[in-house]
Short mmCIF file of C-alpha atoms and ligand atoms in Angstrom, two decimals:
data_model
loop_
_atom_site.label_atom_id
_atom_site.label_comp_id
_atom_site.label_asym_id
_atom_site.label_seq_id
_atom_site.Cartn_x
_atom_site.Cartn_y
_atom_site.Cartn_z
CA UNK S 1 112.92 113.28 95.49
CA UNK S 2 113.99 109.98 97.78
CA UNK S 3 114.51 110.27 101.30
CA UNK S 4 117.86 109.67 101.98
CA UNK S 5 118.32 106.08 103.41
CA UNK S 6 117.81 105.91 106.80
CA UNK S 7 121.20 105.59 109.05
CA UNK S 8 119.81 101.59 109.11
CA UNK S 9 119.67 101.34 106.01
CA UNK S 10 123.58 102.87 105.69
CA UNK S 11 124.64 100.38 108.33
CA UNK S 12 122.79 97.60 106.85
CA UNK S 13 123.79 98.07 103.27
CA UNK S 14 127.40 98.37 104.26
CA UNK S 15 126.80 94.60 105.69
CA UNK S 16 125.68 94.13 102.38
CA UNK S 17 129.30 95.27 100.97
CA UNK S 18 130.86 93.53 103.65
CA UNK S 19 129.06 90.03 103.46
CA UNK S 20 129.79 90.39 99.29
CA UNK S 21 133.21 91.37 99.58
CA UNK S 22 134.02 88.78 102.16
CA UNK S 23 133.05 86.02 100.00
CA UNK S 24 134.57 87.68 97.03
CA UNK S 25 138.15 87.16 98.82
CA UNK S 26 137.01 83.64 99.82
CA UNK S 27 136.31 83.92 103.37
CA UNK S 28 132.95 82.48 104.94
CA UNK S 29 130.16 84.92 104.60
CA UNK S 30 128.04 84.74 107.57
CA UNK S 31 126.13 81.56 107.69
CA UNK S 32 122.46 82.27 106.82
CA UNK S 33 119.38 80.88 108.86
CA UNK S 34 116.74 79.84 107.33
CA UNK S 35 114.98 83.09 105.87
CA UNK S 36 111.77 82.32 107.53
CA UNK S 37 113.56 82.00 111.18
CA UNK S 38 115.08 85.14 110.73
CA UNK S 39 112.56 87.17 109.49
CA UNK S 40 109.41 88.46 112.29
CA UNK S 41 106.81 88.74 109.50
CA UNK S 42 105.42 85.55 106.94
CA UNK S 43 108.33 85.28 104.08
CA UNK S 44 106.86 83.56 100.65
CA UNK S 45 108.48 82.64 97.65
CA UNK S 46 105.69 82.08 94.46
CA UNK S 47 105.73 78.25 92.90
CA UNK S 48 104.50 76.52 90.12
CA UNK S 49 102.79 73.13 90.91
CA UNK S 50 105.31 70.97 88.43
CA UNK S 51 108.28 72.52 90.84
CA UNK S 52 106.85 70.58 93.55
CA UNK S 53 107.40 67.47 92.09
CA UNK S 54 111.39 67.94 92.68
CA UNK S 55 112.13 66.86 95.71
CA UNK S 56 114.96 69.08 96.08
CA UNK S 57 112.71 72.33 95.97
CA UNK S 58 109.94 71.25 98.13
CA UNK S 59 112.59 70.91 100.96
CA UNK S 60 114.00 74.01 100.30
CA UNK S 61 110.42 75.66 100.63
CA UNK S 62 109.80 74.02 103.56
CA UNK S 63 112.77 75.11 104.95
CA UNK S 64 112.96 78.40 103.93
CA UNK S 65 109.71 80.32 103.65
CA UNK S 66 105.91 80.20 105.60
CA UNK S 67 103.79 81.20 102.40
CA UNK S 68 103.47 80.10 99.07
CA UNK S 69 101.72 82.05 96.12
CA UNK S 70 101.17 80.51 92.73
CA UNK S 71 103.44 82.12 90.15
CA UNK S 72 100.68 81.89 87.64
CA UNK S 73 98.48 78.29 88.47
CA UNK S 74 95.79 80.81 90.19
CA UNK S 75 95.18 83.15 87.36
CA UNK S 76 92.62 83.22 84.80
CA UNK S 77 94.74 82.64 82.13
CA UNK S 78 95.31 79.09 83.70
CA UNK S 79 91.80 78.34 85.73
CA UNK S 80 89.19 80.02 83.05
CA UNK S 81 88.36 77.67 80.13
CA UNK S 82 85.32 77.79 77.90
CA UNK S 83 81.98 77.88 78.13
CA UNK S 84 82.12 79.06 82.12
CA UNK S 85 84.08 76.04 82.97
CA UNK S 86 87.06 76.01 85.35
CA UNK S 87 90.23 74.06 85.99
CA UNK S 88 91.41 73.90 89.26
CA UNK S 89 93.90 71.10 89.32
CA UNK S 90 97.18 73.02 89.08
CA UNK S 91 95.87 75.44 92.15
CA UNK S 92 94.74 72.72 94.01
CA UNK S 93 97.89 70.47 94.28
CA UNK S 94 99.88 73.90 95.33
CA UNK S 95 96.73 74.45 98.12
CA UNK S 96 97.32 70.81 98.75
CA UNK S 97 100.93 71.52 99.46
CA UNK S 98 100.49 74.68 101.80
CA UNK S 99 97.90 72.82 103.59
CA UNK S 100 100.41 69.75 104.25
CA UNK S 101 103.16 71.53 105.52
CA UNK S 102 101.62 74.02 106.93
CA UNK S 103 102.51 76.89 105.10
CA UNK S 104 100.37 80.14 104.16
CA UNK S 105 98.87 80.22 100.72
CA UNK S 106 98.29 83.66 99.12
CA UNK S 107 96.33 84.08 95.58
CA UNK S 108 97.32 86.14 92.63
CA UNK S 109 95.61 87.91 90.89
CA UNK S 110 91.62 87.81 90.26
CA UNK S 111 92.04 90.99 88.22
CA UNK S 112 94.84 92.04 85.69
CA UNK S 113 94.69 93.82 82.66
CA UNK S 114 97.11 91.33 81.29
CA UNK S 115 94.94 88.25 81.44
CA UNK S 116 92.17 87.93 78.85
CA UNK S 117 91.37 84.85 78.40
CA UNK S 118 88.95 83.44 75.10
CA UNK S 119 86.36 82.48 78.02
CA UNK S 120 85.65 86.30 78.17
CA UNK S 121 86.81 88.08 74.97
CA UNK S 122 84.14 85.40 73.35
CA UNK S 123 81.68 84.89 76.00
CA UNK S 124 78.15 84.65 74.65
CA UNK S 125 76.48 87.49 76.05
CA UNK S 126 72.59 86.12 74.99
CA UNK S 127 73.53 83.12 77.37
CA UNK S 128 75.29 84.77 80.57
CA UNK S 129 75.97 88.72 80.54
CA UNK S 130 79.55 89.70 81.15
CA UNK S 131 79.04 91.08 84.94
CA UNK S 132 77.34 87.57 86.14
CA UNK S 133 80.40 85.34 84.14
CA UNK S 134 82.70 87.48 85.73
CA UNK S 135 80.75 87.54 89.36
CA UNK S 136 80.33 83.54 88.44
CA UNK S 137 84.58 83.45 88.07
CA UNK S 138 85.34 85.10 91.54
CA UNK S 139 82.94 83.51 93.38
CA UNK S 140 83.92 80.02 92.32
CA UNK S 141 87.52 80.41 92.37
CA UNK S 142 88.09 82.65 95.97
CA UNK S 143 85.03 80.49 97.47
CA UNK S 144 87.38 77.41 96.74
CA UNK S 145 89.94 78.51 98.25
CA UNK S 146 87.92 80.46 101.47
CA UNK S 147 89.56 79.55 104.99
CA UNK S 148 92.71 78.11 103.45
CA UNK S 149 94.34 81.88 101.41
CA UNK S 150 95.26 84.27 103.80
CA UNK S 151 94.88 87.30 100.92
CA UNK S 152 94.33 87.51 97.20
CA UNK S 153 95.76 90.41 94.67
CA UNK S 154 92.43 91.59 94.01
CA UNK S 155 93.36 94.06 91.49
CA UNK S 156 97.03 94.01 89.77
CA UNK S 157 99.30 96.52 87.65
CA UNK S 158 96.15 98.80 87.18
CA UNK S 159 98.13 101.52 86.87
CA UNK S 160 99.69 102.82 83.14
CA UNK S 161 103.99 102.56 82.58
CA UNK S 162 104.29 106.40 82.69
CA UNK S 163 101.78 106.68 85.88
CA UNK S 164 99.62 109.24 84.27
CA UNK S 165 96.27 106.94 84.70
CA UNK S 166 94.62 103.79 85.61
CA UNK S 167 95.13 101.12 82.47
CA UNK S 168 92.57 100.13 80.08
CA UNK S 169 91.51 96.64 79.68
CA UNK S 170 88.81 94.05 78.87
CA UNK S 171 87.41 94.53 82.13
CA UNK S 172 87.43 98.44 82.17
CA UNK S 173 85.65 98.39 78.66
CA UNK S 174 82.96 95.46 80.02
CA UNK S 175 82.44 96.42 84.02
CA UNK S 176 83.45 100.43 84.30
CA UNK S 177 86.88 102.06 84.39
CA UNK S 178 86.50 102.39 88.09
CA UNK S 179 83.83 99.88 89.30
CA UNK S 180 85.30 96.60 87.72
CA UNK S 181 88.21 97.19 90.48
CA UNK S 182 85.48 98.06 92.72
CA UNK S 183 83.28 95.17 91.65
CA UNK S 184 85.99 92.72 92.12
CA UNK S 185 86.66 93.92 95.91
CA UNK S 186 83.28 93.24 96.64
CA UNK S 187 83.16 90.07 95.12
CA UNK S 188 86.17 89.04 96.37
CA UNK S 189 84.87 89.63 100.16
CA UNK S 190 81.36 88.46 99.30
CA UNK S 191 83.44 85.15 98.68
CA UNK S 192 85.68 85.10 101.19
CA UNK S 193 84.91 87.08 104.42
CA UNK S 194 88.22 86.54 105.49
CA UNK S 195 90.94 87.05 102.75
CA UNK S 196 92.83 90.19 103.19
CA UNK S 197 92.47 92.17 100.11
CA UNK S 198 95.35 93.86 98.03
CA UNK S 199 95.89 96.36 95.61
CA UNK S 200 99.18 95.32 93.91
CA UNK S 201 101.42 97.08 91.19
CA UNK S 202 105.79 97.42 89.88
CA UNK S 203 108.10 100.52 89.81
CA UNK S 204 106.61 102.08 92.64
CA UNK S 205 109.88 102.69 93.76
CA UNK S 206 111.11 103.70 90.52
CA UNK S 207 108.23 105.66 89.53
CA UNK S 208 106.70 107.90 92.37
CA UNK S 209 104.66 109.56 89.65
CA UNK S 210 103.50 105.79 89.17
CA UNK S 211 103.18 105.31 93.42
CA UNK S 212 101.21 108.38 93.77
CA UNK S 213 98.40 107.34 90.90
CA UNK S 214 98.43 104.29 92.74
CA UNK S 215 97.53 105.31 96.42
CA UNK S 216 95.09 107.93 94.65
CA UNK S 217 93.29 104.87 93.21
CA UNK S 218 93.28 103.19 96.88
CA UNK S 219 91.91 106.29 98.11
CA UNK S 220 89.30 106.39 96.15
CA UNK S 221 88.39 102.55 96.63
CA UNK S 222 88.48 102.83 100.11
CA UNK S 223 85.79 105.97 99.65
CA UNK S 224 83.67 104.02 97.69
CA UNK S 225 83.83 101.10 100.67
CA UNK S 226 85.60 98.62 98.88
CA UNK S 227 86.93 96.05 101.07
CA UNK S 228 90.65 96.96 100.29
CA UNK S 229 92.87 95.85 103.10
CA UNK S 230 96.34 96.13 101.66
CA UNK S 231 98.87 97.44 99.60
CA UNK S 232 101.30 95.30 97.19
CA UNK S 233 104.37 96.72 95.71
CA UNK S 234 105.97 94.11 93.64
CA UNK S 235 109.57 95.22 93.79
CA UNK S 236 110.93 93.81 90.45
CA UNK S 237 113.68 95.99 90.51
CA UNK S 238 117.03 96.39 88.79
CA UNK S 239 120.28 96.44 90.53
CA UNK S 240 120.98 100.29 89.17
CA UNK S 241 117.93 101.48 91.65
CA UNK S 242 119.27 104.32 93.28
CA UNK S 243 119.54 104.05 97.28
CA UNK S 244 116.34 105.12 99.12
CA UNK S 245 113.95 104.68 96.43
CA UNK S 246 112.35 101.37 98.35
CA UNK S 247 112.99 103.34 101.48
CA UNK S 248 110.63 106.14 100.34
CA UNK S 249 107.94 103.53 98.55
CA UNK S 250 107.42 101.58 101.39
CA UNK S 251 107.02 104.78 103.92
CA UNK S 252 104.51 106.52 101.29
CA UNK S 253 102.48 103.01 100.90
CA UNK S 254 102.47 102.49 104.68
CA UNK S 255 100.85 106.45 104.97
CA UNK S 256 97.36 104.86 104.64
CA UNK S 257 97.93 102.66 107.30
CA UNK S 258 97.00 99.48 104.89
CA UNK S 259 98.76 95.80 105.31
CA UNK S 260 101.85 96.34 103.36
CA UNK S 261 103.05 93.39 101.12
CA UNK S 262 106.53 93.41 99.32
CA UNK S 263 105.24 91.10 97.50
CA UNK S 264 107.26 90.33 94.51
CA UNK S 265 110.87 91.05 94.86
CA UNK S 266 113.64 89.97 93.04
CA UNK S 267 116.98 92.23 91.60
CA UNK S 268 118.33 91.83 87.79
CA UNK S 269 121.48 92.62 86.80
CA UNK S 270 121.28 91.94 83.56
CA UNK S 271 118.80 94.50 83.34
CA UNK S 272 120.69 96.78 85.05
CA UNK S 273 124.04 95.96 83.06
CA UNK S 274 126.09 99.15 81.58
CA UNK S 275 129.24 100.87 80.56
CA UNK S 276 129.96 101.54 84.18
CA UNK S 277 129.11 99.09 86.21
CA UNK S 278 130.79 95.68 86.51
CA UNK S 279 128.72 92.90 87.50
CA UNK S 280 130.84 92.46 90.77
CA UNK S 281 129.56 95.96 91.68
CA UNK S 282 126.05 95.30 90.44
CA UNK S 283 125.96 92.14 92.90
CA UNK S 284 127.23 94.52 95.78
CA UNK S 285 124.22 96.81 94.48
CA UNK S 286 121.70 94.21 94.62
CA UNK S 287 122.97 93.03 97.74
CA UNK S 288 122.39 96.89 99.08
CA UNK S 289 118.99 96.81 97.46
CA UNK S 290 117.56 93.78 99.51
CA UNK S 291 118.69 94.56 102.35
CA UNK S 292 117.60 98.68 102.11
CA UNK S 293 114.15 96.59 101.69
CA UNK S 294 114.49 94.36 104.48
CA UNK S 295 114.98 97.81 106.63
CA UNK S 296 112.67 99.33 105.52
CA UNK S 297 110.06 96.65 105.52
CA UNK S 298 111.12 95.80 109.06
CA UNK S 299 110.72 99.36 110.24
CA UNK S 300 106.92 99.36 109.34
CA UNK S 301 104.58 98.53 112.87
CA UNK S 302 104.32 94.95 112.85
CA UNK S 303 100.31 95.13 111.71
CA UNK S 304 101.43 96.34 108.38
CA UNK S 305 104.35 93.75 107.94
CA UNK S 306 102.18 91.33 105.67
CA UNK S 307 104.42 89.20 104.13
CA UNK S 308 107.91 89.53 101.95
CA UNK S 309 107.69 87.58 99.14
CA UNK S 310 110.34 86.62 96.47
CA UNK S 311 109.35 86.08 93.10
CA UNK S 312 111.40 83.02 93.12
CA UNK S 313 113.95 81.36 95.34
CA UNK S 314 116.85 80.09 93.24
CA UNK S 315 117.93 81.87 89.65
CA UNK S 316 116.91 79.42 87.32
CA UNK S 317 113.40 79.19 88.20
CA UNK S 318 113.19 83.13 87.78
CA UNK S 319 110.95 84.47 85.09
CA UNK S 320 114.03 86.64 84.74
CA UNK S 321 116.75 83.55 83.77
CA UNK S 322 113.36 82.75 81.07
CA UNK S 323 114.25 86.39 79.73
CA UNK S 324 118.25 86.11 80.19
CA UNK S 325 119.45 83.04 81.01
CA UNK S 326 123.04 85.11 82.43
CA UNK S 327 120.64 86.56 84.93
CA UNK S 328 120.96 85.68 89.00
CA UNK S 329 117.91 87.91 90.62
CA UNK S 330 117.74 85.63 93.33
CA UNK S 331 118.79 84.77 96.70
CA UNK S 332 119.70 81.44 95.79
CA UNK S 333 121.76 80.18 93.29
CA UNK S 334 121.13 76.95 90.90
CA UNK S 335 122.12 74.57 93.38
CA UNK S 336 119.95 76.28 96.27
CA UNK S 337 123.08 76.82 97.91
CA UNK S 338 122.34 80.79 99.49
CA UNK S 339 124.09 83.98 98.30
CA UNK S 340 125.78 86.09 100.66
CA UNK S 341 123.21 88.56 100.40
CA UNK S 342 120.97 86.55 102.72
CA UNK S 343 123.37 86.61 105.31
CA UNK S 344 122.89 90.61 105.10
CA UNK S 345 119.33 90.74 104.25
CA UNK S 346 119.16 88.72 107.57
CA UNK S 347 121.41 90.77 109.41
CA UNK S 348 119.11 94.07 108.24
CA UNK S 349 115.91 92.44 110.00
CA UNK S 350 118.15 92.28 113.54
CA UNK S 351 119.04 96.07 113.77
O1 LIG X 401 104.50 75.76 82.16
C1 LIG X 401 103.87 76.04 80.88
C2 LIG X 401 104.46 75.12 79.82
O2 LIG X 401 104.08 73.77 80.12
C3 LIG X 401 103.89 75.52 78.44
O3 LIG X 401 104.51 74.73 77.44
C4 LIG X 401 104.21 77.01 78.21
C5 LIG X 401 103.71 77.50 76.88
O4 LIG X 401 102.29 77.57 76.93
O5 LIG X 401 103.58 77.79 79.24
C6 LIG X 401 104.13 77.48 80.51
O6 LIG X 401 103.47 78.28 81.47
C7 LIG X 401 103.90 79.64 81.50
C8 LIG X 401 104.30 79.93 82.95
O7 LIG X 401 104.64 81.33 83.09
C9 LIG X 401 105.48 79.10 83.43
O8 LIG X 401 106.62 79.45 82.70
C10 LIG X 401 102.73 80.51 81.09
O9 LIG X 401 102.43 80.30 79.73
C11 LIG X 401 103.11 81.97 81.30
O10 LIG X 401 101.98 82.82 81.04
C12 LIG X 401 103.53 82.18 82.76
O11 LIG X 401 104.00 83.52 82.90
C13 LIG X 401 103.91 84.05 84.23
C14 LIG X 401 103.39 85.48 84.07
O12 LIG X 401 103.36 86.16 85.34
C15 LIG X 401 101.97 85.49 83.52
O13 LIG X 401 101.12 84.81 84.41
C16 LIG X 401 105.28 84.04 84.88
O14 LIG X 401 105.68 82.71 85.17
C17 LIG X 401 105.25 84.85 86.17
O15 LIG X 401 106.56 84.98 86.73
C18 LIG X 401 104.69 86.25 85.90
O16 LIG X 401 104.58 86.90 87.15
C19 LIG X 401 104.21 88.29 87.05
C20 LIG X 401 103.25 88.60 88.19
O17 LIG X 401 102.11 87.77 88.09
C21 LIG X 401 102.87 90.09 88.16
N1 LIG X 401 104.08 90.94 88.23
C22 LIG X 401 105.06 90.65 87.17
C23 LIG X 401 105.47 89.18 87.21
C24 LIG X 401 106.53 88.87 86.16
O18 LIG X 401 106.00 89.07 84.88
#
């Protein structure tokens, strides 16, 4: 059962309402800072490197956020190519960027049952075995990077839809259920003694059969000593979320006393579309939704607050809009001109 929101949260979602329904009648919503000047804790936004060449959204990152994470330029299914070899240019020119203007780069993901690429399924096991490729993969790809990412998704989505267990996967079936996630910790720090390491999964809000697998499985990693330093929750979410569900995953998450990343968030409503709900009341709802995370991310002691990340700053570049081109998850519309639910989200880090 969700806590009820918190009497913040109440206060800040109704800002929310208010900031919606004031530009709904055509009156100014309050004007939003940038997101990174208003927030106390690193706020990221994930890129791809060809966005960088418009000149448009590199000022807009600049402006708005401190960290940048590679929407998918750092994964294996872009960096692993045959016969051990790597390619590094896409992750390098978004390194390159962070680096220039100063902004934090974090990594996802070394790990994810999703990614399989031919470099493994068809490795040659009488030339490398499967342990030393993969040892070869982290070490090359989170030693380039050491010093420069601040923290890496070690491990994502390794828990099952329903929650009921840990996923199956290439790297379950070659390394060990348990001690490829394990494995991959201790890689990871081998590599870099100074990333902060995450655990990272979605609908642990939704889900707290889902959350509770989850901090089981970081339990158990931090018995075995893996270097795990922090917990992700994604926070794709739908505007239909009922109140106090983020409220309640962010609390739980923080009860291990881990870094604490939101560190994926954006709000369909196309998703989230119904019978019942107009889409004027969906964007009051997703409005509600960022800011209940905003309080409740704030409330956490400031040595959890790792970063708040959106998966995306303006709607078209959402993987989302790629699904549903009608759908506006994000806090900035096509023209990177911001939604009134900044102006809330903002207003939810000051109380
Ligand atoms: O840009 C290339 C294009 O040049 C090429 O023609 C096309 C077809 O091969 O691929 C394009 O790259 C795609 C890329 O998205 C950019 O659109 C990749 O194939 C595709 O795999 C990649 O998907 C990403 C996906 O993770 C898998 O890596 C999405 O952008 C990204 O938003 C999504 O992010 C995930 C998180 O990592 C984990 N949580 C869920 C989240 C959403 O699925």
């Amino acid at each position: 059962m969700a806590s009820p929101p918190s009497r913040r949260a109440v206060l800040a979602s109704s800002l929310a309402l208010a900031a919606c329904g004031a530009t709904a009648r055509g009156s100014a919503a309050t004007p939003a800072a940038p997101l990174k000047s208003a927030a106390p804790f690193p706020v990221g936004t994930c890129v791809q490197s060809a966005q960088l060449d418009d000149p448009a959204f590199a000022a807009l990152l600049e402006m708005q956020v401190s960290q940048i994470v590679p929407e998918w330029e750092m994964k294996m299914e872009y960096i692993a190519q045959p016969a051990g070899a790597f390619r590094f240019d896409a992750p390098d020119r978004i390194a390159a960027f962070a680096r220039d203007r100063r902004l934090r780069l974090f990594c996802t993901a070394l790990v994810w049952y999703a990614e399989k690429p031919d470099a493994f399924v068809h490795l040659d096991e009488s030339r490398i075995s499967f342990r030393d490729a993969f040892a070869n993969y982290v070490a090359a790809v989170v030693g380039r990077y050491r010093g420069q990412a601040v923290g890496w998704d070690v491990v994502n989505e390794p828990i099952v839809d329903d929650g009921s267990a840990w996923r199956d996967s290439l790297w379950a079936q070659k390394l060990g259920a348990f001690e490829h996630m394990r494995l991959a910790f201790q890689l990871a720090r081998q590599a870099d003694p100074g990333a902060v390491l995450f655990l990272n999964d979605y609908n642990l809000e939704r889900l707290p059969k889902k959350r509770a697998t989850f901090m089981r499985l970081a339990e158990q990693l931090l018995k075995a000593g893996a270097p795990l330093n922090g917990l992700g929750t994604q926070t794709h979410v739908n505007a239909d979320l009922a109140p106090g569900q983020i409220t309640a995953a962010i609390k739980d998450l923080a009860s291990l006393g881990l870094a604490i990343r939101v560190s994926e968030m954006d709000v369909s409503i196309v998703r989230a579309r119904g019978l019942l709900t107009s889409d004027d009341d969906l964007i009051q709802r997703q409005a509600a939704l960022y800011v209940e995370a905003a309080d409740a991310f704030s409330s956490l002691p400031a040595r959890q607050r790792f970063d708040f990340t959106f998966w995306g700053l303006r709607d078209p570049e959402s993987w989302l809009v790629r699904e549903n081109a009608s759908d506006t998850p994000l806090p900035f519309d096509a023209e990177s001109h911001p939604k009134p639910l900044i102006g809330a989200w903002e207003a939810a880090l000051r109380r």
